[in-house]
PDB file of C-alpha atoms in Angstrom:
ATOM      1  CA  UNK M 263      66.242  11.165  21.692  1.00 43.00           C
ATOM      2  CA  UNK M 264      66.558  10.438  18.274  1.00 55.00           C
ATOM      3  CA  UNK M 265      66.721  12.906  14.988  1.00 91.00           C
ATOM      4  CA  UNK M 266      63.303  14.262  14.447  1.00 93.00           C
ATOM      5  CA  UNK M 267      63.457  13.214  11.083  1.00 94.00           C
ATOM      6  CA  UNK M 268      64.427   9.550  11.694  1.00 93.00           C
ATOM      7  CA  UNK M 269      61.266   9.637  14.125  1.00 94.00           C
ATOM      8  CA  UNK M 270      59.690  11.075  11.467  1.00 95.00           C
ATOM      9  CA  UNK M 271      59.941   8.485   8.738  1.00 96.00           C
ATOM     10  CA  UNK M 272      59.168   5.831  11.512  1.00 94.00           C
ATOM     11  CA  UNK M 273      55.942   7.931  11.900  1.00 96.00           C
ATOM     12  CA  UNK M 274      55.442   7.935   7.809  1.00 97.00           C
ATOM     13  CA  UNK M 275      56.026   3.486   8.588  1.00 97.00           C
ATOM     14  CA  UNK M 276      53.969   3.066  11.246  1.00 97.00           C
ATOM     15  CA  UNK M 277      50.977   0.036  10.117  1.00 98.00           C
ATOM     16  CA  UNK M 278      47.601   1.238  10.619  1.00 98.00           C
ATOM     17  CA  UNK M 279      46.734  -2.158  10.500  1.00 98.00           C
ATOM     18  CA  UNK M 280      48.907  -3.330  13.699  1.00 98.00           C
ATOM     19  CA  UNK M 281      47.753   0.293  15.662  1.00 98.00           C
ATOM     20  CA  UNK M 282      44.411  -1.037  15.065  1.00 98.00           C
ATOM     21  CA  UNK M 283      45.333  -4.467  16.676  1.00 98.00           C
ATOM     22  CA  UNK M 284      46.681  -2.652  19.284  1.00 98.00           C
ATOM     23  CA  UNK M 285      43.550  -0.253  19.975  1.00 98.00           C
ATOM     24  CA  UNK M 286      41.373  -3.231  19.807  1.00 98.00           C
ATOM     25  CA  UNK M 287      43.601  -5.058  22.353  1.00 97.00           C
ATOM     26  CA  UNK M 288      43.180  -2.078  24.784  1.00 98.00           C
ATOM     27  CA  UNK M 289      39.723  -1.213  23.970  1.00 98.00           C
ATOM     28  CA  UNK M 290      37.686   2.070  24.046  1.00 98.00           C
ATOM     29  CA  UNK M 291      34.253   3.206  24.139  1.00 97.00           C
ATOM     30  CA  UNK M 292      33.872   7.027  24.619  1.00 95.00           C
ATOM     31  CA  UNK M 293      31.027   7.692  27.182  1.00 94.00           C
ATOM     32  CA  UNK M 294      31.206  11.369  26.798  1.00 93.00           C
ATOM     33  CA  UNK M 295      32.056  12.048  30.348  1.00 93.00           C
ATOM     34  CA  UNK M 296      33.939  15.275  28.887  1.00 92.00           C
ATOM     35  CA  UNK M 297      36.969  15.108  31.056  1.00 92.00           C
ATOM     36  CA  UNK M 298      39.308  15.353  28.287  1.00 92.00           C
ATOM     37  CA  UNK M 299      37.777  18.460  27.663  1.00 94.00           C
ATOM     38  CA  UNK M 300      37.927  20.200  30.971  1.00 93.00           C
ATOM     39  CA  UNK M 301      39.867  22.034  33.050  1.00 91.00           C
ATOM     40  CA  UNK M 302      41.595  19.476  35.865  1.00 83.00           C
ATOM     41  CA  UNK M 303      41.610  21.119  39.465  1.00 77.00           C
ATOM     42  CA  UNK M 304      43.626  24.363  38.295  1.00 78.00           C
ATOM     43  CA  UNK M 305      45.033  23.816  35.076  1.00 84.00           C
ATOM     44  CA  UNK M 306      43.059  24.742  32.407  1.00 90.00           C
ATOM     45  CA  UNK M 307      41.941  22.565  29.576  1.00 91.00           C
ATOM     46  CA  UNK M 308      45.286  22.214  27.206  1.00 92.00           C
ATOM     47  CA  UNK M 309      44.982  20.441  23.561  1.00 93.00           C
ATOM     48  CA  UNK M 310      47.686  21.000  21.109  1.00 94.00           C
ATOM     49  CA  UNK M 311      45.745  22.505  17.718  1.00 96.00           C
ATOM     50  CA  UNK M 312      48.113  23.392  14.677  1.00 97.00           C
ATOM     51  CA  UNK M 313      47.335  26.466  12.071  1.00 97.00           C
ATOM     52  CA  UNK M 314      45.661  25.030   9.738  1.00 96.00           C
ATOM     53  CA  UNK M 315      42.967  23.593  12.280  1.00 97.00           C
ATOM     54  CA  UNK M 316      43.258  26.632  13.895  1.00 96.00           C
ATOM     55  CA  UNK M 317      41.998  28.159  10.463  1.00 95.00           C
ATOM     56  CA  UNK M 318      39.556  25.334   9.804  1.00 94.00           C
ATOM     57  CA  UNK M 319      37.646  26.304  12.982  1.00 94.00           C
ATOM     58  CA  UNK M 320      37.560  29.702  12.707  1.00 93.00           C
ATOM     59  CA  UNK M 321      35.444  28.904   9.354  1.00 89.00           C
ATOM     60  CA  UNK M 322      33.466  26.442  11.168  1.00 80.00           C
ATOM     61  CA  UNK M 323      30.217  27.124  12.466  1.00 66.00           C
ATOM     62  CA  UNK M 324      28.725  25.135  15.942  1.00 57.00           C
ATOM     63  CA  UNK M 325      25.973  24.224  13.433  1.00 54.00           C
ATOM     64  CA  UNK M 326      28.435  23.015  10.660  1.00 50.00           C
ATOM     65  CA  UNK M 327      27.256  25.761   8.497  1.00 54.00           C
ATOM     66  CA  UNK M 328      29.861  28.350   7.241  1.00 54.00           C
ATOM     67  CA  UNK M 329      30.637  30.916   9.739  1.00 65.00           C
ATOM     68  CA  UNK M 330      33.780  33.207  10.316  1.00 80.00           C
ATOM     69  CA  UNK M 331      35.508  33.368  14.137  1.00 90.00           C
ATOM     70  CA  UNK M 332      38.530  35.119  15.405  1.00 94.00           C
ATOM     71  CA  UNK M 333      41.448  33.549  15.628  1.00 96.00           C
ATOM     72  CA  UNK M 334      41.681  34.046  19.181  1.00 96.00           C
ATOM     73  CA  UNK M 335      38.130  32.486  19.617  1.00 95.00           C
ATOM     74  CA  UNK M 336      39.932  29.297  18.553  1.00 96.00           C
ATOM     75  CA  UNK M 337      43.210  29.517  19.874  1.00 97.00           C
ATOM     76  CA  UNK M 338      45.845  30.692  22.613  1.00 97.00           C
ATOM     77  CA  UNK M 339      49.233  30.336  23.159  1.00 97.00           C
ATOM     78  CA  UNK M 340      50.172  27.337  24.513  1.00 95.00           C
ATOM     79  CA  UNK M 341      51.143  28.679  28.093  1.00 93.00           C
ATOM     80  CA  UNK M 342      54.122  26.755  28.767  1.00 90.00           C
ATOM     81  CA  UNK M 343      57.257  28.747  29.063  1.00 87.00           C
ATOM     82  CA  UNK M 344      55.271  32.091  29.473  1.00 93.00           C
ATOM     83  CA  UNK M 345      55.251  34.331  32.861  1.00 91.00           C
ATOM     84  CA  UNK M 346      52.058  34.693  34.613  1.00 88.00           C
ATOM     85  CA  UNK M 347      50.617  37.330  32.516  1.00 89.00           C
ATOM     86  CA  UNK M 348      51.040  35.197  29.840  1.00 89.00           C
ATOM     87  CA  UNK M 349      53.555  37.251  28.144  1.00 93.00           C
ATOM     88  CA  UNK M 350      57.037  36.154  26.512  1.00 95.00           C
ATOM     89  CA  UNK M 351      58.010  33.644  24.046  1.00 95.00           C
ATOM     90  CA  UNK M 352      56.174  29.927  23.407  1.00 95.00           C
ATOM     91  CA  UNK M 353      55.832  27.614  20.972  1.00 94.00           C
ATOM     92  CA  UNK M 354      52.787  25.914  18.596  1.00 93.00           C
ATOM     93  CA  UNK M 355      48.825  27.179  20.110  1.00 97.00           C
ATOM     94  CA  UNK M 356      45.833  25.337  22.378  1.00 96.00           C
ATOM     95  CA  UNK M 357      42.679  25.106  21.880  1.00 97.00           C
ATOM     96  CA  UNK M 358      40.715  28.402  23.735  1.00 97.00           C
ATOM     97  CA  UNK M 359      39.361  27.944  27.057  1.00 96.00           C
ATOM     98  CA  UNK M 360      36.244  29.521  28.629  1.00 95.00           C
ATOM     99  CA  UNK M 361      35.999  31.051  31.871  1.00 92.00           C
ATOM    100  CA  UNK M 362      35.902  28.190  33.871  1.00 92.00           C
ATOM    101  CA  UNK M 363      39.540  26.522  31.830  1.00 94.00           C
ATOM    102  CA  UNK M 364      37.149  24.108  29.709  1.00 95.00           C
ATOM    103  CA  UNK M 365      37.452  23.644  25.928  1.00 96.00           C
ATOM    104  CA  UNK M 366      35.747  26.835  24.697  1.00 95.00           C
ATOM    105  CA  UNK M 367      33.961  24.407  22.335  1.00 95.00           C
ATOM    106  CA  UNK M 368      32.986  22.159  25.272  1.00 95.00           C
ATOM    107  CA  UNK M 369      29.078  21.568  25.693  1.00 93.00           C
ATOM    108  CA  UNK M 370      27.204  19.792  28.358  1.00 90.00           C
ATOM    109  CA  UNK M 371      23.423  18.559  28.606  1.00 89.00           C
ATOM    110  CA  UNK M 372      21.865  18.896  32.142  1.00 84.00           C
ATOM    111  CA  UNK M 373      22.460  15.559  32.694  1.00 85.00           C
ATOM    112  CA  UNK M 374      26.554  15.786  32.533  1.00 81.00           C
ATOM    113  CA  UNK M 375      26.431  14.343  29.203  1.00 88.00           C
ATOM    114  CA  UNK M 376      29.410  16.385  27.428  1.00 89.00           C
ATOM    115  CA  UNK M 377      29.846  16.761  23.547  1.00 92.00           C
ATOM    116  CA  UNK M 378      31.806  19.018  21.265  1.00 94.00           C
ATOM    117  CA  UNK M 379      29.844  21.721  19.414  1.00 93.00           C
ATOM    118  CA  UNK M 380      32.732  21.153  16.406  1.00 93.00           C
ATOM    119  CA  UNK M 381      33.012  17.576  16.089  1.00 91.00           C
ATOM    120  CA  UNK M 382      33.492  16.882  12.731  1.00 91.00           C
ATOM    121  CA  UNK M 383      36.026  19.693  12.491  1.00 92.00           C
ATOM    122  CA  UNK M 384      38.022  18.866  16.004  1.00 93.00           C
ATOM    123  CA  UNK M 385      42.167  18.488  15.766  1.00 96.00           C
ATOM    124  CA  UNK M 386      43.538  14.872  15.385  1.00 96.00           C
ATOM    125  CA  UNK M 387      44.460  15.643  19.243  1.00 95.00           C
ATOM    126  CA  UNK M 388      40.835  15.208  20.217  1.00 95.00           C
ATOM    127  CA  UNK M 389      40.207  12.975  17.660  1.00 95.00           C
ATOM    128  CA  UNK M 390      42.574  10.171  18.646  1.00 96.00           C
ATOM    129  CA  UNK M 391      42.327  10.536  22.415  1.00 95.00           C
ATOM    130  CA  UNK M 392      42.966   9.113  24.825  1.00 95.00           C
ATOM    131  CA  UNK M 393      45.713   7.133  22.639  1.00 96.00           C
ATOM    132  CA  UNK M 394      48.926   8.595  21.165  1.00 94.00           C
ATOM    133  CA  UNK M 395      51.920   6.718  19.982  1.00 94.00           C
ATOM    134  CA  UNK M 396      55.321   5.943  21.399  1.00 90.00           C
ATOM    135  CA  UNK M 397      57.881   8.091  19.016  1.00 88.00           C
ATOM    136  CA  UNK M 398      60.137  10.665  20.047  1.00 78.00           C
ATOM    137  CA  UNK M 399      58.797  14.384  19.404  1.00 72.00           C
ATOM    138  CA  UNK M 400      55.091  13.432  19.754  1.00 75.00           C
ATOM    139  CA  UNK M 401      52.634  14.696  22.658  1.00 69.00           C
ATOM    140  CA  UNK M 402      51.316  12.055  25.078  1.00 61.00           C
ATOM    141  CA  UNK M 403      48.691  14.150  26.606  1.00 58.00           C
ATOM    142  CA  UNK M 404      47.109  14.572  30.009  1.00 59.00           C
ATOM    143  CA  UNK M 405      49.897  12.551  31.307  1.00 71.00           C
ATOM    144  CA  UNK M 406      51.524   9.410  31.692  1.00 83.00           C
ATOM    145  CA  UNK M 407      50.375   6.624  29.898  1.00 89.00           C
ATOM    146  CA  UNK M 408      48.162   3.623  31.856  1.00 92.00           C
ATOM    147  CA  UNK M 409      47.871   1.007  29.397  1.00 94.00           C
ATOM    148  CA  UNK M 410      50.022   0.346  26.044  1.00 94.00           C
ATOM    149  CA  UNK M 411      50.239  -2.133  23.587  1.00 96.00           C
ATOM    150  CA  UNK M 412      52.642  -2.380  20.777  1.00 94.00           C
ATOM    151  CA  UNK M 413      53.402   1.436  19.578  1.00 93.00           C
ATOM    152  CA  UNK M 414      50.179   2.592  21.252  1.00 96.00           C
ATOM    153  CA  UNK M 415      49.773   4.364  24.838  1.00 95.00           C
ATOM    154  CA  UNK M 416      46.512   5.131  26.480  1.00 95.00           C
ATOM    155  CA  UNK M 417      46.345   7.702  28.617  1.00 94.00           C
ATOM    156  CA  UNK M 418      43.989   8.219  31.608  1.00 92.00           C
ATOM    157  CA  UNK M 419      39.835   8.055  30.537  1.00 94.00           C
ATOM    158  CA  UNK M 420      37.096   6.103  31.939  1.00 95.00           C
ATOM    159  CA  UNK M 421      36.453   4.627  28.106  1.00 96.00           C
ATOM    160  CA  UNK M 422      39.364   2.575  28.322  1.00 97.00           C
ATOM    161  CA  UNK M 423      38.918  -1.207  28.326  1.00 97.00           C
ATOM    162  CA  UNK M 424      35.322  -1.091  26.320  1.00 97.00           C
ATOM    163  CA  UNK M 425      34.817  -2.766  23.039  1.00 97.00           C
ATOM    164  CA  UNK M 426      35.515  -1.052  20.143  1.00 98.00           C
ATOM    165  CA  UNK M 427      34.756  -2.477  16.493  1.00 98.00           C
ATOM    166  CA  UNK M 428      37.362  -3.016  14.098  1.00 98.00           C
ATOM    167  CA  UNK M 429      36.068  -0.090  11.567  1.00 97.00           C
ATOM    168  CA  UNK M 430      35.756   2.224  14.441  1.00 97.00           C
ATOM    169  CA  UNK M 431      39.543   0.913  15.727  1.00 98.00           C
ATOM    170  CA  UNK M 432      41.067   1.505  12.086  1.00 98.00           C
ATOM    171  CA  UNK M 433      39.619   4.805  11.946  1.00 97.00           C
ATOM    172  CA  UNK M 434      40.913   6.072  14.961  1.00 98.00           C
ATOM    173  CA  UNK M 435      44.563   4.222  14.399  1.00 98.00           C
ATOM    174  CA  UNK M 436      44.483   6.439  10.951  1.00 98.00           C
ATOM    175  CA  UNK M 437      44.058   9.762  12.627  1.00 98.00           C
ATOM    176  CA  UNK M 438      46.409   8.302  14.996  1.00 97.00           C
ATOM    177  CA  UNK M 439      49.336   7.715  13.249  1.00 97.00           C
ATOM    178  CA  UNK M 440      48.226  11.244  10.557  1.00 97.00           C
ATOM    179  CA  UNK M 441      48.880  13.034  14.463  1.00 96.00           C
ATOM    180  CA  UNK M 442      52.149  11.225  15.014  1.00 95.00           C
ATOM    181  CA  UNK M 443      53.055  12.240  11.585  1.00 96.00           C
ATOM    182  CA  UNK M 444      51.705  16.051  11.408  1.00 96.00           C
ATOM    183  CA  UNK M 445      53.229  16.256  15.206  1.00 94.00           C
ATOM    184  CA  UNK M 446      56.972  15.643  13.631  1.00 95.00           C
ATOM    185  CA  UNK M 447      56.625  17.681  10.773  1.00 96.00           C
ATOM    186  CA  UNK M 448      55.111  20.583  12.616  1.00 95.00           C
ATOM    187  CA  UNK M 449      58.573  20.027  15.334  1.00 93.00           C
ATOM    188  CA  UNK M 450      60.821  20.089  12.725  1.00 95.00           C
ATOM    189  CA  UNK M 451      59.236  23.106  11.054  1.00 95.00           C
ATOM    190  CA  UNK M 452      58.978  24.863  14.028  1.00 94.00           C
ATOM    191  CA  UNK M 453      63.066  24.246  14.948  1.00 93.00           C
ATOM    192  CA  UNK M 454      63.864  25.424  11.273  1.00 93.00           C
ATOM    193  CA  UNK M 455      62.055  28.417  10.970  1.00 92.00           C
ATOM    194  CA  UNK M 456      62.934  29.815  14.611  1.00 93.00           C
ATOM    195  CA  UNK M 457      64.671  32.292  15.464  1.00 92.00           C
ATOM    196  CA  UNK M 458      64.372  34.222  18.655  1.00 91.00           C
ATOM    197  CA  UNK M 459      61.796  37.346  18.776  1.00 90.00           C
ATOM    198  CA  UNK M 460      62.814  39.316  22.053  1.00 88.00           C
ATOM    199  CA  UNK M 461      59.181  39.958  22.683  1.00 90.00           C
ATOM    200  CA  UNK M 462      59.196  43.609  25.309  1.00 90.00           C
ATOM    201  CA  UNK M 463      57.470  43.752  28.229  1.00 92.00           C
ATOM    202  CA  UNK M 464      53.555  42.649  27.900  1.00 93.00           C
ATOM    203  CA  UNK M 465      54.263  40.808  24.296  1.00 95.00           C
ATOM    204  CA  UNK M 466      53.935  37.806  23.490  1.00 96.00           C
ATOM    205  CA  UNK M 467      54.946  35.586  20.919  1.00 97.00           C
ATOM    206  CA  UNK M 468      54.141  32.457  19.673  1.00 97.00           C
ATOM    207  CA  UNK M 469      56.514  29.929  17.015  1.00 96.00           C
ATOM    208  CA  UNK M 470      54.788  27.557  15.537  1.00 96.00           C
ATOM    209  CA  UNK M 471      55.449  26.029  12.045  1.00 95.00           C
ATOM    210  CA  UNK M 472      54.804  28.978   9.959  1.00 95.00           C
ATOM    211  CA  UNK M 473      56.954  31.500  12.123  1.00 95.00           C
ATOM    212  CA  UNK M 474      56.713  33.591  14.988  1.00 96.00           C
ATOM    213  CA  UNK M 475      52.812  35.081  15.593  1.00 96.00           C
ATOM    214  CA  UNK M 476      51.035  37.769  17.614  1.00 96.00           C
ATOM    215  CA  UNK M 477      48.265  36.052  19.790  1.00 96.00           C
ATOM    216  CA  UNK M 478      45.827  37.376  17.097  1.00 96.00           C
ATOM    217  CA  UNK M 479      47.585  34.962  14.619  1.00 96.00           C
ATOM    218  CA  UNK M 480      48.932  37.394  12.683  1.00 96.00           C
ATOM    219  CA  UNK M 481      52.979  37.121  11.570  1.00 94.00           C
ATOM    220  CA  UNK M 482      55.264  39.011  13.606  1.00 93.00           C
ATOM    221  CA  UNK M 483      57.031  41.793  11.701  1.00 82.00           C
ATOM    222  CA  UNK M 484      54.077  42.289   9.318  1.00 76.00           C
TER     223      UNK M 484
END
């Protein structure tokens, strides 16, 4: 794999202009089905969310009105690389789950009809899927990809293939390639400012960009 930097400044490149050619070419429509917000057999929902959305959220009412969570309402640690109590040492958070592994921000109508009770604050990772773009050192979630065209991949969602209009397809390919470019920096900040914590027995320890946390979000050390 490439430096991350040298991804990087391809990231910083990237045309908006030919990612929205490529969207259009795949197509997407969401129909709020909500599986990109659930839990998938046993794994628990999983989205990549970075501090300062973490931190956006908390201050983000369901309403859209001011309102003041905790920062573990928001977030966990991402669970890879963790034992089964979820203690050790991991790097950058996820969105919280609920009891059942959804999105803890997950809501759906009586007739299946999902939606997100913070959807003008949700990360760029919810905002630009089920597409992500092919660079070195950013996420391609829930899987593989199915369909691609140029730079962009399109992972698995039953949206795929719809129309989409060219204002809604350069809106989406500017989150997209803000993502590809927020993904690197937060990479490179996170292999710069690491340094291993020894967490004891029961501890954990998350690294993300701004150092090593507690799972309350506080700094480590502090």
């Amino acid at each position: 794999m490439e430096d991350l930097e040298v991804e990087l400044e391809r990231a910083r490149d990237l045309d908006v202009s030919e990612l929205a050619d490529a969207i259009e070419t795949i197509g997407f429509e969401c129909t709020r089905c909500g599986a990109c917000c659930k839990s998938e057999e046993d794994d628990p929902h999983t989205a990549t969310v970075f501090p300062d959305e973490v931190r956006n959220l908390q201050a983000t009412g369901s309403d859209g009105e001011a309102d003041e969570r905790d920062w573990r309402d928001v977030a966990r640690p991402m669970p890879y690389g963790l034992d089964e109590d979820g203690a050790g040492e991991t790097f950058e958070w996820a969105l919280q789950t609920d009891s059942c592994g959804d999105c803890t921000f997950y809501e759906e109508d009586e007739d299946g009809t999902g939606s997100c009770s913070v959807h003008g604050s949700r990360p760029l990772i919810c905002q630009t899927y089920p597409f992500s773009v092919a660079l070195g050192g950013t996420s391609q979630p829930m899987g593989e990809a199915v369909d691609e065209a140029g730079m962009v991949r399109a992972h698995e969602c039953e949206g795929l293939g719809r129309d989409i209009s060219r204002e809604d397809a350069e809106s989406l390919a500017s989150a997209l390639k803000e993502r590809a470019v927020r993904e690197l920096e937060e990479a490179i900040d996170v292999r710069d400012s690491y340094e291993p914590a020894n967490p004891g027995p029961g501890e954990t320890v998350v690294h993300d960009s701004e150092g090593a946390k507690r799972p309350d979000g506080s700094t480590v050390g502090e």
